[in-house]
Coordinates of C-alpha atoms and ligand atoms in Angstrom, one line a residue:
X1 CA -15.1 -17.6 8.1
X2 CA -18.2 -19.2 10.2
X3 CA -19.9 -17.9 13.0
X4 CA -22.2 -19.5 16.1
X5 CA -25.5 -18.8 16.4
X6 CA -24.3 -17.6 20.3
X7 CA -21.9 -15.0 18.7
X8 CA -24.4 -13.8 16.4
X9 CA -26.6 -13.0 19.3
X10 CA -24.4 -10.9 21.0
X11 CA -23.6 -8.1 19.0
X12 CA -24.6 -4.2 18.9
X13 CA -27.1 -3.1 16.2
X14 CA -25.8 0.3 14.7
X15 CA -26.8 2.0 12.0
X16 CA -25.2 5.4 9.7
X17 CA -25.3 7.1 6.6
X18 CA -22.1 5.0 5.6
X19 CA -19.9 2.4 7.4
X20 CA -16.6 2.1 5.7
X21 CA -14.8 -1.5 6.4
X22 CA -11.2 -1.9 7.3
X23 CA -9.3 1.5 9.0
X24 CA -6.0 1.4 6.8
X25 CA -4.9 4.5 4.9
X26 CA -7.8 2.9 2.4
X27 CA -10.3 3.2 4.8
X28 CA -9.7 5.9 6.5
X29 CA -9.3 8.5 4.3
X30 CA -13.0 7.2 2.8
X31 CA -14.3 7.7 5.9
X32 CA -13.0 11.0 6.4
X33 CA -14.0 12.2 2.3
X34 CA -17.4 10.7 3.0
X35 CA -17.8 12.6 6.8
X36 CA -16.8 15.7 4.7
X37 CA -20.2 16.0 3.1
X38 CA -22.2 15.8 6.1
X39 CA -23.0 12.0 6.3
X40 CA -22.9 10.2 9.4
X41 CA -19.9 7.6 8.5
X42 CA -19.1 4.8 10.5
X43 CA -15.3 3.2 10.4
X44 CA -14.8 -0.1 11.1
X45 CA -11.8 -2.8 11.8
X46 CA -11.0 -5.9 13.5
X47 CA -7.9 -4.4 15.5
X48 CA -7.4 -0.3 15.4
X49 CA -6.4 2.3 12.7
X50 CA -3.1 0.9 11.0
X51 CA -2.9 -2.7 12.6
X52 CA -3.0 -4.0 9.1
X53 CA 0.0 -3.4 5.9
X54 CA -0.5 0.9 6.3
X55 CA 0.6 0.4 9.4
X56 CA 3.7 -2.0 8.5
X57 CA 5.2 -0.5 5.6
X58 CA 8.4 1.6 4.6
X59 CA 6.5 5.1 4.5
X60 CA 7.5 5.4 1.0
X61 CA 5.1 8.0 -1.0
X62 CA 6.7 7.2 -4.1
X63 CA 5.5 8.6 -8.0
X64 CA 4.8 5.4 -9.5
X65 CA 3.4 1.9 -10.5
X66 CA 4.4 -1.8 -9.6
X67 CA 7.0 -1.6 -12.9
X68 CA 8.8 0.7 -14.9
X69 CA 7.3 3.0 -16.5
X70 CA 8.0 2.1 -19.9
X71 CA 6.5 -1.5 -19.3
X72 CA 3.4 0.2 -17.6
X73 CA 3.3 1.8 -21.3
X74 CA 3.7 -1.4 -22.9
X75 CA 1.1 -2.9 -20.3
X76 CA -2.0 -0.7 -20.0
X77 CA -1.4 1.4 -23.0
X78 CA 0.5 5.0 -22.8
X79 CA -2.8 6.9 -21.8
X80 CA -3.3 4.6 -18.8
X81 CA 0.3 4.4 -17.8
X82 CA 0.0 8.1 -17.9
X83 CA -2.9 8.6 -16.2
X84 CA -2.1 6.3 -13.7
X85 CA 1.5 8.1 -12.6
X86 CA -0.3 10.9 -12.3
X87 CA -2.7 9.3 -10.0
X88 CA 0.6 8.3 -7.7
X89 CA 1.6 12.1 -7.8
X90 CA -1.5 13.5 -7.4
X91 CA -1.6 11.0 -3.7
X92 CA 2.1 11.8 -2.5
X93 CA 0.6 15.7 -2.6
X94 CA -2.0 14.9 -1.1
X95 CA -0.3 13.0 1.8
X96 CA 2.2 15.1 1.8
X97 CA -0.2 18.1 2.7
X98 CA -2.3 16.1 5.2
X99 CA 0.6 14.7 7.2
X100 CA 1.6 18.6 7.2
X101 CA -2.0 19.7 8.1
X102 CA -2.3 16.9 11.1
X103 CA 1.3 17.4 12.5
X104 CA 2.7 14.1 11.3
X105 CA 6.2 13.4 10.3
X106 CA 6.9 13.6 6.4
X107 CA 10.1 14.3 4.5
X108 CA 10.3 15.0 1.0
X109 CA 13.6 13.5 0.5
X110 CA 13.3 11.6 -3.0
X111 CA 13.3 8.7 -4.0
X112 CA 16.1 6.8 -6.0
X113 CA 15.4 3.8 -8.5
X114 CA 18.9 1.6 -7.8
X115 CA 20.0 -1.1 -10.4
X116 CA 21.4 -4.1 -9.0
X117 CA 22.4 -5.5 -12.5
X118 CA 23.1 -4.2 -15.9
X119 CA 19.8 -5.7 -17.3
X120 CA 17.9 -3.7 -15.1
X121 CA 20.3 -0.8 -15.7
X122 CA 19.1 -0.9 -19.4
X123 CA 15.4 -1.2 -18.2
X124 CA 16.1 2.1 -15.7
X125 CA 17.3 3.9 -19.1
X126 CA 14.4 3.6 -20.8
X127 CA 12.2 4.6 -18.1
X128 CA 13.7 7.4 -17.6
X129 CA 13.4 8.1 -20.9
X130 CA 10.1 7.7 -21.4
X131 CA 9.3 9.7 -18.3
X132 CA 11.3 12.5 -19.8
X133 CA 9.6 12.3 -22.7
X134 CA 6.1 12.7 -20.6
X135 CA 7.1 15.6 -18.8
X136 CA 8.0 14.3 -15.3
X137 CA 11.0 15.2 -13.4
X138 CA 14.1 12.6 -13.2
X139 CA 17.5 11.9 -13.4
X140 CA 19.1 9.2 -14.8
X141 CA 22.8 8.4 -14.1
X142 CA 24.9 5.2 -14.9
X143 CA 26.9 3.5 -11.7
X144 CA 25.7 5.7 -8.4
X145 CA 27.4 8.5 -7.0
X146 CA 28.2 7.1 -3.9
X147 CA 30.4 4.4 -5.1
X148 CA 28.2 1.3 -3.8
X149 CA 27.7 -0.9 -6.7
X150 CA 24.7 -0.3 -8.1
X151 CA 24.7 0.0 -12.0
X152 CA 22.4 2.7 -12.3
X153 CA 20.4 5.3 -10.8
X154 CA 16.8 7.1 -11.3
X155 CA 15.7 10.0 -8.9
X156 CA 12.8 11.4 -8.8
X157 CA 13.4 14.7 -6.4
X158 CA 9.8 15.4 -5.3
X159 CA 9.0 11.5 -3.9
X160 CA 9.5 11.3 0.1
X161 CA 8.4 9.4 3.2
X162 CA 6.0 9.6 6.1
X163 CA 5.4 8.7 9.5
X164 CA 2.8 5.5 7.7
X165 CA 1.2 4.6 11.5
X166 CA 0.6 8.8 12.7
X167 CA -0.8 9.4 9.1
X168 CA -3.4 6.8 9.1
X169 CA -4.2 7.2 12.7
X170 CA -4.6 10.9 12.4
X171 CA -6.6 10.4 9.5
X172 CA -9.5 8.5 11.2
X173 CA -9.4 10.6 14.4
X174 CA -10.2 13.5 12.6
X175 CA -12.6 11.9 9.9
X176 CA -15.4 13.0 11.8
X177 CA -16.3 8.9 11.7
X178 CA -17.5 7.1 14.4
X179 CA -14.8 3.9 14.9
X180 CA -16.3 0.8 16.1
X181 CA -12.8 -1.2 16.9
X182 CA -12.1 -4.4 17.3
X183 CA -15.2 -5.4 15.3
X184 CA -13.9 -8.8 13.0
X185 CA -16.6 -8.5 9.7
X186 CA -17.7 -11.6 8.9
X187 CA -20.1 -11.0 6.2
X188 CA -21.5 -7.9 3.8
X189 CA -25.2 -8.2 2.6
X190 CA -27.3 -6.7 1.1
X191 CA -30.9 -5.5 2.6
X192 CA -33.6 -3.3 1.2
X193 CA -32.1 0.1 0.6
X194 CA -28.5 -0.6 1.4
X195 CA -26.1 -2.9 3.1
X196 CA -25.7 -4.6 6.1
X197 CA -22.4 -5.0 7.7
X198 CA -22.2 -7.8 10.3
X199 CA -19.4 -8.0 12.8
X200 CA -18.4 -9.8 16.0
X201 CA -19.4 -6.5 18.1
X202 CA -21.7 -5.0 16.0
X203 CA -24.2 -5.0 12.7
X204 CA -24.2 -2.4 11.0
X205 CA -26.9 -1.2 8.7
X206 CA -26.4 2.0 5.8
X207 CA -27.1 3.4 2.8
X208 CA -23.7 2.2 1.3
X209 CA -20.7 0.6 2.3
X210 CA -16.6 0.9 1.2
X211 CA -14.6 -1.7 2.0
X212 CA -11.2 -1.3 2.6
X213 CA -9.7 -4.6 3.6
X214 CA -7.0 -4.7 0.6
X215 CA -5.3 -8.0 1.4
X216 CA -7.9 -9.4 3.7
X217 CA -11.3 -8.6 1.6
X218 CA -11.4 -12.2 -0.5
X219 CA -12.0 -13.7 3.3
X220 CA -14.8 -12.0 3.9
X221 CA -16.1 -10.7 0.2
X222 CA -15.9 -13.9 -1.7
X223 CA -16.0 -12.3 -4.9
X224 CA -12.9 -11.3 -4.5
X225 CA -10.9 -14.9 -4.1
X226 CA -8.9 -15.0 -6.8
X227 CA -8.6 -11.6 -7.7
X228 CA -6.8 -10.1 -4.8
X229 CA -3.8 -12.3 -3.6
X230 CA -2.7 -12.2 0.0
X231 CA 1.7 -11.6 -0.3
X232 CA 3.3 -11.3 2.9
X233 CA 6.0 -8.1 2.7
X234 CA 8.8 -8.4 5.0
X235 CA 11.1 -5.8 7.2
X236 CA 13.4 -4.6 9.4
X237 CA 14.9 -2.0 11.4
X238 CA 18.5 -1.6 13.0
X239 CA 19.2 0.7 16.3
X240 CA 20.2 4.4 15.7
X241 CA 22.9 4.7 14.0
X242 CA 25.6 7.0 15.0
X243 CA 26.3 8.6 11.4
X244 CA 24.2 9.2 8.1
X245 CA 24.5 6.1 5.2
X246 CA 22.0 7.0 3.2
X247 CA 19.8 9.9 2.8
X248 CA 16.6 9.2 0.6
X249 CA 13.9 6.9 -0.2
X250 CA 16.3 3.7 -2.2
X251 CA 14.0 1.2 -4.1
X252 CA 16.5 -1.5 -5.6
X253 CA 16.3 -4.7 -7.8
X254 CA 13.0 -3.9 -9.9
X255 CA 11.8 -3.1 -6.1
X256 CA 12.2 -6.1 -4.5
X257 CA 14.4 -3.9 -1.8
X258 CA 13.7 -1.0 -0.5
X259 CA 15.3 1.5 2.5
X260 CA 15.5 4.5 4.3
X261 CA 17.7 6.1 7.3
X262 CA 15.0 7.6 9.9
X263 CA 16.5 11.3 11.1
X264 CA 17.2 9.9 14.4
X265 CA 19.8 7.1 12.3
X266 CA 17.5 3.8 12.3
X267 CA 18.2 2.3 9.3
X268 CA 14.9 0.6 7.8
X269 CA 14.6 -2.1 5.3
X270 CA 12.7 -4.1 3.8
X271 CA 12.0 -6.8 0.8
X272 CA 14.2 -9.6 0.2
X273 CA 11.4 -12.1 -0.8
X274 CA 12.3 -12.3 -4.9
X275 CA 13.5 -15.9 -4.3
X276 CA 11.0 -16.9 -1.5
X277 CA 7.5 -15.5 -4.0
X278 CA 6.4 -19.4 -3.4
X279 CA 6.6 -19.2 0.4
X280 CA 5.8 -15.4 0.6
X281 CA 2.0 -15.7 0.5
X282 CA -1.3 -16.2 2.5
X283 CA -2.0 -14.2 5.8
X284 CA 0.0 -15.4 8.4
X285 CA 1.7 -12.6 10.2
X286 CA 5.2 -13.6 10.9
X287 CA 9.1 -13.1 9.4
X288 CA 11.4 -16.4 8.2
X289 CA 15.3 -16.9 8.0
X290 CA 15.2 -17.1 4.2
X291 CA 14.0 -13.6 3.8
X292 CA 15.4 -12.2 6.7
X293 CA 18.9 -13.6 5.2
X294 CA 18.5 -12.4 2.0
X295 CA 17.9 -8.4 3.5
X296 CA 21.3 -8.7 5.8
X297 CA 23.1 -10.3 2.0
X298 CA 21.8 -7.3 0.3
X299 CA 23.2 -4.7 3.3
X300 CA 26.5 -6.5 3.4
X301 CA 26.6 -6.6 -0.5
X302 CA 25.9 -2.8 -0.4
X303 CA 25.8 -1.3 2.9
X304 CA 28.5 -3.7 4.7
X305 CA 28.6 -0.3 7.3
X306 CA 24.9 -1.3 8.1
X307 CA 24.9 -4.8 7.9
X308 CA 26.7 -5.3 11.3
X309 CA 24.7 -2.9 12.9
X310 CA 21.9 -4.6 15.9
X311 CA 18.8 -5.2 14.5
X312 CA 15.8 -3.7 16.7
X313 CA 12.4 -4.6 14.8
X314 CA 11.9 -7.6 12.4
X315 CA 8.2 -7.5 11.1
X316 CA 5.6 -8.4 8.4
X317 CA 2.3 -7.4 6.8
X318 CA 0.1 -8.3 4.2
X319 CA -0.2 -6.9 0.7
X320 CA -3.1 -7.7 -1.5
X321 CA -2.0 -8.2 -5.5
X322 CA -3.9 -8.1 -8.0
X323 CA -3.4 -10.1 -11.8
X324 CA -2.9 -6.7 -13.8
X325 CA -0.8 -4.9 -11.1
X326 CA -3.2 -2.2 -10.7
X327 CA -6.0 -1.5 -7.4
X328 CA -9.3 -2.3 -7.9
X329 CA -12.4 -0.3 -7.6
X330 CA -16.3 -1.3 -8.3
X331 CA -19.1 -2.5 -6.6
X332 CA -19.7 -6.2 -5.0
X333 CA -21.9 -8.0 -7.3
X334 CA -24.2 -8.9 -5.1
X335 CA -24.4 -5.7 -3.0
X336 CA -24.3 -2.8 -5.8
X337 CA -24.0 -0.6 -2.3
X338 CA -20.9 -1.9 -1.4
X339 CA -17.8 -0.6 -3.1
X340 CA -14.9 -2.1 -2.7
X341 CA -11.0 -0.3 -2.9
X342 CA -8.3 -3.0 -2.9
X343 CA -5.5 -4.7 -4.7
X344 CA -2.9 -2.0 -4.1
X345 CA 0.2 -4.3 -4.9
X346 CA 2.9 -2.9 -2.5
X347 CA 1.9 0.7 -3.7
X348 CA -1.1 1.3 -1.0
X349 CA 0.7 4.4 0.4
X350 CA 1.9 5.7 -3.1
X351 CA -1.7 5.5 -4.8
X352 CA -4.6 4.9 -1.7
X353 CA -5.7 8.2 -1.1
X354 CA -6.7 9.3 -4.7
X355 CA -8.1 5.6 -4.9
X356 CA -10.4 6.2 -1.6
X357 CA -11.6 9.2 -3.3
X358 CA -12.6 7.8 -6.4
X359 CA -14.4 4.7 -4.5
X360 CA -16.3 7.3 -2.7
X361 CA -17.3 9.3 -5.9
X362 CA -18.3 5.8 -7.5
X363 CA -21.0 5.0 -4.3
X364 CA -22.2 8.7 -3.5
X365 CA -22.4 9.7 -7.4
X366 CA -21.9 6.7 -9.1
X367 CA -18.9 8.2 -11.6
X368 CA -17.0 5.8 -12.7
X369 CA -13.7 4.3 -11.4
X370 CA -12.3 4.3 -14.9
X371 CA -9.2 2.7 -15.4
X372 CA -9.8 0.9 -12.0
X373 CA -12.7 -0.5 -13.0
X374 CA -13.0 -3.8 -11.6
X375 CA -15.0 -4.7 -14.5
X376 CA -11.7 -5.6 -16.2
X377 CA -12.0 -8.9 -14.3
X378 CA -15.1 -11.1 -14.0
X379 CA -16.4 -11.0 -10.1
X380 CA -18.0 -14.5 -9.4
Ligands
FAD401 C1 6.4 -4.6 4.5 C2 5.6 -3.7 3.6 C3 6.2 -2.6 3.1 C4 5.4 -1.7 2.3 N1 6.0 -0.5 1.9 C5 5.2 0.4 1.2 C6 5.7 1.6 0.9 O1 6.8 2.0 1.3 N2 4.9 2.5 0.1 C7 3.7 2.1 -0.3 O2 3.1 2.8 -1.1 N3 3.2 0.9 0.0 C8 3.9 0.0 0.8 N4 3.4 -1.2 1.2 C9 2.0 -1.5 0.8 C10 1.0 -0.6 1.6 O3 1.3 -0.8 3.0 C11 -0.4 -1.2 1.4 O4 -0.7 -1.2 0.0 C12 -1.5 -0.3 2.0 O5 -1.1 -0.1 3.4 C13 -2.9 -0.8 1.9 O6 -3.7 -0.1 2.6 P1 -5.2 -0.6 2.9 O7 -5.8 0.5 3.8 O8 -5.8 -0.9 1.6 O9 -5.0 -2.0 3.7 P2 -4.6 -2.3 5.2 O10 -3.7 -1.3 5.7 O11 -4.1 -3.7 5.2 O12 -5.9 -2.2 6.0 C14 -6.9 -3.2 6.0 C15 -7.6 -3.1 7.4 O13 -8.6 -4.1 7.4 C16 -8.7 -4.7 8.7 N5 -9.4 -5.9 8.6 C17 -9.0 -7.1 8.0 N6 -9.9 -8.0 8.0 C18 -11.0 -7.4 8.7 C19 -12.3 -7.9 9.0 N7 -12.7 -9.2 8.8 N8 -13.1 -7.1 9.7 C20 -12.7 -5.8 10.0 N9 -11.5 -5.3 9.7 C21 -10.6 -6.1 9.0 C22 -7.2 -4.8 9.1 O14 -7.1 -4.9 10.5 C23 -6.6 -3.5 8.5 O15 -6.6 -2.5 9.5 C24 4.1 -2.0 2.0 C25 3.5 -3.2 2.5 C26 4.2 -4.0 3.3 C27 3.6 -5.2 3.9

């Protein structure tokens, strides 16, 4: 990204204890853990609070990583795998009590794993066995109980959904941040004693920065390129409908779809991109016929009731993957007070919060990320 000399001029010198960068459920829950030990924080985005994926998503505050758990165990190790489920539990209780503290909508309504073929109904099995095995709560059945063709089920009672654009909203409001929005960042630096953030309304200077920006940080912390991967996520949503199809939070096909029928009967859905990955990347806002297509083939394969139904909302936003599958948290290398908290891979709303916090515990204490070190890669 460049900027003129004229636009440069004409921008609002600020400074605070911390600015945090990007107002997602990233960003603003940093801001709000940094406000809560006195520090004057200042939050930060080119639109408003949720304009970005938290505020495009399914709601889903699901226990869990971007695979099964048995191949996270295979992955990372056992202890990481471990460690890093709990990290996804530890942020659906968190959300869960936040949302109930601010007011917002959240149902704990579980979640169910859903085989679409008899491969993946094998993988399911030993996931659930190894979860078992670990202590955590689910249950595994062959076929479905509601006689709609999927070859195997995994629920996990305690996973739910939330209201994604009032969490993140509510979030920053009551931070106790200041929010300088729409302020596009252009460029993170460092400066004698700290950072300085420089936007297209205002420069920021601070002790310490966390940048939030998850799919959008390699544009404006080049670092990053190469590490975090712009994938665009696709949805919809149908009117109300008049009777319940499907009560819980439904992740099919290794997660490629996913869905959920609002109380008021909109049915949401999203995914549908497993044969468009190619297409399905960069930053451009916007939803296609192929993926679109392949969402109303998976409602007529399995909810034909549904798939009729008028559609009200088609959307997209953008997620930011990382190579390993797992966030990312450390500092840039050249400005140690900027720590950055991004790569969530689809699983922003399942794992942020407890991310944010360890980000924030990294630049006011400097404890260690530890397995979401972003040592694991080399930063240019
Ligand atoms: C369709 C879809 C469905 C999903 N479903 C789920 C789900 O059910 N459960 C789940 O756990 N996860 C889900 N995810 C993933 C989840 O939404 C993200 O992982 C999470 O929202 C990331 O949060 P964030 O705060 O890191 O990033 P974002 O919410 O993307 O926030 C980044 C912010 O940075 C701002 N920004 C960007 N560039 C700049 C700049 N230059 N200057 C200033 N500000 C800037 C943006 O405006 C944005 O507000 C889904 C994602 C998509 C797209």
């Amino acid at each position: 990204m460049t900027v003129s000399w004229w636009q440069r001029s004409d921008c609002q010198a600020l400074a605070a204890d911390y600015v945090v960068v990007g107002a997602g459920i990233v960003g603003s829950y940093a801001a709000f853990c940094l406000a809560q030990t006195g520090a004057d924080v200042l939050l930060t985005d080119m639109r408003e609070p949720a304009a970005g994926a938290s505020g495009r998503n399914a709601g889903f505050l699901l226990s869990g990583l971007v695979q099964y758990y048995h191949e996270a165990v295979e992955q990372y190790g056992h202890a990481t795998a471990r460690e890093a489920w709990q990290l996804s539990v530890e942020t659906r209780e968190l959300a869960f009590s936040l949302a109930q503290q601010l007011g917002v909508p959240a149902e704990r309504c579980g979640s169910f794993l859903l085989a679409t073929t008899r491969r993946e109904a094998r993988a399911l099995e030993r996931a659930s066995r190894a979860l078992e095995a670990d202590g955590w709560p689910v249950a595994f059945q062959r076929g479905d109980p509601w006689g709609r063709g999927f070859a195997a089920t995994l629920h996990k009672p305690d996973d739910g959904v939330v209201h994604p654009v009032k969490l993140v909203r509510a979030i920053a409001k009551h931070s106790g941040a200041q929010l300088v929005a729409p302020n596009e960042v252009w460029a993170i630096e460092a400066r004698p004693g700290g950072v300085r953030v420089r936007g297209s309304k205002a420069e920021v200077e601070a002790k310490g920065a966390i940048v939030a920006l998850n799919a959008y940080a390699p544009l404006v912390c080049p670092a990053l390129a190469g590490l975090v991967r712009p994938v665009r996520g696709q949805m919809l949503s149908t009117v109300p409908l008049p009777s319940r199809v499907f009560d819980g939070a439904g992740y099919a096909n290794w997660g490629y779809e996913y869905f959920h029928q609002l109380p008021d009967g909109r049915f949401l859905m999203g995914g549908g991109r497993r044969r468009f990955r190619r297409q399905e990347t960069g930053w451009e806002d916007l939803t296609t016929p192929g993926v679109q297509g392949a969402l109303t083939q998976f409602l007529e394969r399995y909810f034909p009731e549904v798939a009729g139904q008028p559609i009200e909302s088609r959307w997209s936003g953008t997620m930011g993957f990382t190579p390993d599958g797992l966030p990312l948290v450390g500092r840039l290398p050249d400005v140690p007070q900027a720590v950055v908290a991004v790569g969530f891979n689809g699983h922003g709303m399942g794992l942020g919060l407890k991310v944010a916090e360890r980000a924030v515990d990294l630049l006011l204490n400097g404890t260690s990320p530890g397995f979401l070190d972003s040592a694991r890669f080399q930063l240019e």
